[in-house]
CSV table of C-alpha atoms and ligand atoms in Angstrom, one decimal:
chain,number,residue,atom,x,y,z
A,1,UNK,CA,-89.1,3.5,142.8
A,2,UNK,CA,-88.9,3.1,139.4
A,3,UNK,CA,-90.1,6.0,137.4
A,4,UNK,CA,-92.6,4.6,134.4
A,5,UNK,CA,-93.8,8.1,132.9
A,6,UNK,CA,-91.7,8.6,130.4
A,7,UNK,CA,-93.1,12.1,129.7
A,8,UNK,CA,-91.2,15.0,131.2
A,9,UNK,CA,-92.7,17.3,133.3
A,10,UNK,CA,-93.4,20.2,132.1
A,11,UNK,CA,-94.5,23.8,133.4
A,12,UNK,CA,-97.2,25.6,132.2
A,13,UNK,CA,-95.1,28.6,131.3
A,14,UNK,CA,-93.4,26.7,128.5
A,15,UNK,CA,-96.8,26.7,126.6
A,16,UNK,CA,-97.4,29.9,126.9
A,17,UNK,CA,-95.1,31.3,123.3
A,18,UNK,CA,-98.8,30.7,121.6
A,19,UNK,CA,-102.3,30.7,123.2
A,20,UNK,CA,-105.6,30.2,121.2
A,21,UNK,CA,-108.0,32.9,122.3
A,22,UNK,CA,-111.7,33.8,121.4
A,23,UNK,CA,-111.4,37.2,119.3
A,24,UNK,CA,-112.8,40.3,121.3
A,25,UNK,CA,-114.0,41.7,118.4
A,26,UNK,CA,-116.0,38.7,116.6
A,27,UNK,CA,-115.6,35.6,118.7
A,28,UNK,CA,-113.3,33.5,116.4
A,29,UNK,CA,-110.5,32.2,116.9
A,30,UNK,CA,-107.0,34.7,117.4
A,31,UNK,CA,-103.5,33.9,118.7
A,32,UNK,CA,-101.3,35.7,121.7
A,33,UNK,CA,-97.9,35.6,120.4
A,34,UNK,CA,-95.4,36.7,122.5
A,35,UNK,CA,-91.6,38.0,121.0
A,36,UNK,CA,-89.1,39.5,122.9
A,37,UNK,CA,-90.8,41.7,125.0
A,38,UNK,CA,-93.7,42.2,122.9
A,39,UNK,CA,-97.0,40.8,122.8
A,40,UNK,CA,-99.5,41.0,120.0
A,41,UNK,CA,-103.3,39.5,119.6
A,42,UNK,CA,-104.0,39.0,116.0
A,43,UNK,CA,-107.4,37.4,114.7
A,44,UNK,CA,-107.4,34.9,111.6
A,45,UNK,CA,-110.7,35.6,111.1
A,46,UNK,CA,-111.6,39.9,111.2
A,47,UNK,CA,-108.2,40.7,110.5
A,48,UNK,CA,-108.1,42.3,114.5
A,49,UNK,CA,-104.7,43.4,115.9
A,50,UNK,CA,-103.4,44.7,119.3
A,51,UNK,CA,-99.7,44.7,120.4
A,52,UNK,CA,-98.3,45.5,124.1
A,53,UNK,CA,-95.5,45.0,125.5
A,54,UNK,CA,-94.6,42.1,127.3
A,55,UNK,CA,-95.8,42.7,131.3
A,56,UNK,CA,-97.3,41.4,134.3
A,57,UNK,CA,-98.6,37.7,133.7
A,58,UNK,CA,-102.1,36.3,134.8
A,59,UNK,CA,-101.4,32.6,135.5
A,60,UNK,CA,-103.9,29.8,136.2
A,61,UNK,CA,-107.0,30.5,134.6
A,62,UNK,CA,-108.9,29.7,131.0
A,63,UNK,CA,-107.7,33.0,130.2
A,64,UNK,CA,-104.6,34.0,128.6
A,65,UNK,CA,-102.0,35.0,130.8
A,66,UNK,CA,-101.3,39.0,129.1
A,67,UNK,CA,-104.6,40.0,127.6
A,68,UNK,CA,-106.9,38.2,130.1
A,69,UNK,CA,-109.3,36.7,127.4
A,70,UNK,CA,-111.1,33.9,127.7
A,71,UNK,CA,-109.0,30.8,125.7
A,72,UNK,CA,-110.8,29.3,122.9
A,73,UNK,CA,-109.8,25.4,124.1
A,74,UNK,CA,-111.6,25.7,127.0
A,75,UNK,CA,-115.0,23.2,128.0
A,76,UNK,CA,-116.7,21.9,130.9
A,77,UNK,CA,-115.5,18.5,132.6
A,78,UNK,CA,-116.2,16.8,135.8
A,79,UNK,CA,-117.6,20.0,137.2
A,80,UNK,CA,-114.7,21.8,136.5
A,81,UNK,CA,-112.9,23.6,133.1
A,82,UNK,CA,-111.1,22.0,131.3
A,83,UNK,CA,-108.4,24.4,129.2
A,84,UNK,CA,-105.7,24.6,127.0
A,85,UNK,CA,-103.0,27.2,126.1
A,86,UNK,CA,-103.0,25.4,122.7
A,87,UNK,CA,-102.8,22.2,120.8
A,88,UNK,CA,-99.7,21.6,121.9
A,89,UNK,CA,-100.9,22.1,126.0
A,90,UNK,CA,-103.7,19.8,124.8
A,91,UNK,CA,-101.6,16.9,123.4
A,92,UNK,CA,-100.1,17.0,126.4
A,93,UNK,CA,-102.5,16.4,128.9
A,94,UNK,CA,-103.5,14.0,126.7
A,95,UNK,CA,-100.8,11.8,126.7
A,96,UNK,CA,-100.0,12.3,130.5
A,97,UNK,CA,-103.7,11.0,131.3
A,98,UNK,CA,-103.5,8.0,129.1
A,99,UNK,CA,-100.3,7.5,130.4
A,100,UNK,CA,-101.3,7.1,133.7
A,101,UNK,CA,-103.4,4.8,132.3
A,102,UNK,CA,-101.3,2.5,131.7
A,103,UNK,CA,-99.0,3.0,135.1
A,104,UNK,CA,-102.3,2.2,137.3
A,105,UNK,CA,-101.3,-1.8,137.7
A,106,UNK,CA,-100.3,-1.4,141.2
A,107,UNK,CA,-100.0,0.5,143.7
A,108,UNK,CA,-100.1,4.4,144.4
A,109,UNK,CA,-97.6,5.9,142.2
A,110,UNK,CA,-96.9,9.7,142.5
A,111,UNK,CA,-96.5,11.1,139.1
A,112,UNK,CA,-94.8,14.5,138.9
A,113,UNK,CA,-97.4,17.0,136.8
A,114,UNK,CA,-98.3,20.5,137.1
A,115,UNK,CA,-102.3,19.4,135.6
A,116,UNK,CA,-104.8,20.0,138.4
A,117,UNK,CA,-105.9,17.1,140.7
A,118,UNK,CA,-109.2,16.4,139.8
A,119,UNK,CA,-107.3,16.1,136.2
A,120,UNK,CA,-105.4,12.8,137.6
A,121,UNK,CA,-108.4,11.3,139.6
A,122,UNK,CA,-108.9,7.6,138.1
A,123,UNK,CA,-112.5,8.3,138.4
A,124,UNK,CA,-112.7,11.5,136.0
A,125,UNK,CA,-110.5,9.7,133.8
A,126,UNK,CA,-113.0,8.8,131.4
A,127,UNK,CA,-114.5,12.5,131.0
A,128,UNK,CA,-111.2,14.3,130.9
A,129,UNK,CA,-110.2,12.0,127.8
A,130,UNK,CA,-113.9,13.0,126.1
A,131,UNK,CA,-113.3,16.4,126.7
A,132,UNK,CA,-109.6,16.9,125.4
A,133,UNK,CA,-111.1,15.3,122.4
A,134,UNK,CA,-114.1,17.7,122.1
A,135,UNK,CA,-111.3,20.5,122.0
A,136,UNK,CA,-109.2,18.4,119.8
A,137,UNK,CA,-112.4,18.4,117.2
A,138,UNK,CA,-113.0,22.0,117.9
A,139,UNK,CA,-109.2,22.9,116.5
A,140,UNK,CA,-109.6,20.8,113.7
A,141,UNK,CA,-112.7,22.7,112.8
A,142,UNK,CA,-111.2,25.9,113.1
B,201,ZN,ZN1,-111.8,38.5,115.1
């Protein structure tokens, strides 16, 4: 078994240093940092601020994992979301599905990922590519 994806594996938690959420105070765009043991929301837009310190994490959602708002690279797809922690989460899933792309020419490989199944179906291929780029525009844009 030869091993053709040349991207490594990673886990979610290593994108979550920066997440892109919607603003609670005027719906634009605002980051979750997290530093030592600190976290802190801050808005380019309204100027918002919140810090906290660094606690219990909510993982798996299109929400970030300490404030629980809703991520701003986040859009429907093949009846499911489709989200990102950030541009860099996005670039990734990107390359791993046109990567797999190019490793379909035979038979059944398994490709270690953490991205959800219906993310790696052949048949949702097509969608999952147009909506990583609607979220790609979306980040230009803002
Ligand atoms: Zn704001």
């Amino acid at each position: 078994m030869t091993n053709r994806f040349s991207l490594e594996s990673r886990e979610l938690e290593t994108f979550m240093g920066q997440m892109v959420v919607i603003c609670p105070r005027c719906g634009g765009r605002a980051d979750v940092m997290e530093k030592a043991n600190e976290v802190r929301l801050s808005c380019f837009q309204c100027g918002y601020l919140q810090m906290k310190q660094s606690g219990t994490k909510y993982i798996g959602g299109a929400f970030d994992v300490h404030f629980r708002l809703p991520l701003y690279l986040q859009t429907g797809c093949c009846g499911h979301v489709l989200w990102a922690y950030n541009q860099e989460h996005l670039a990734y899933m990107r390359q791993y599905v046109e990567a797999s792309v190019r490793t379909s020419d035979g038979a059944n490989r398994s490709i270690e990922s953490r991205l959800p199944k219906w993310m790696k179906q052949k048949h949702n291929r097509e969608g999952v590519l147009r909506a990583i780029k609607r979220l790609e525009l979306a980040c230009e844009k803002g």
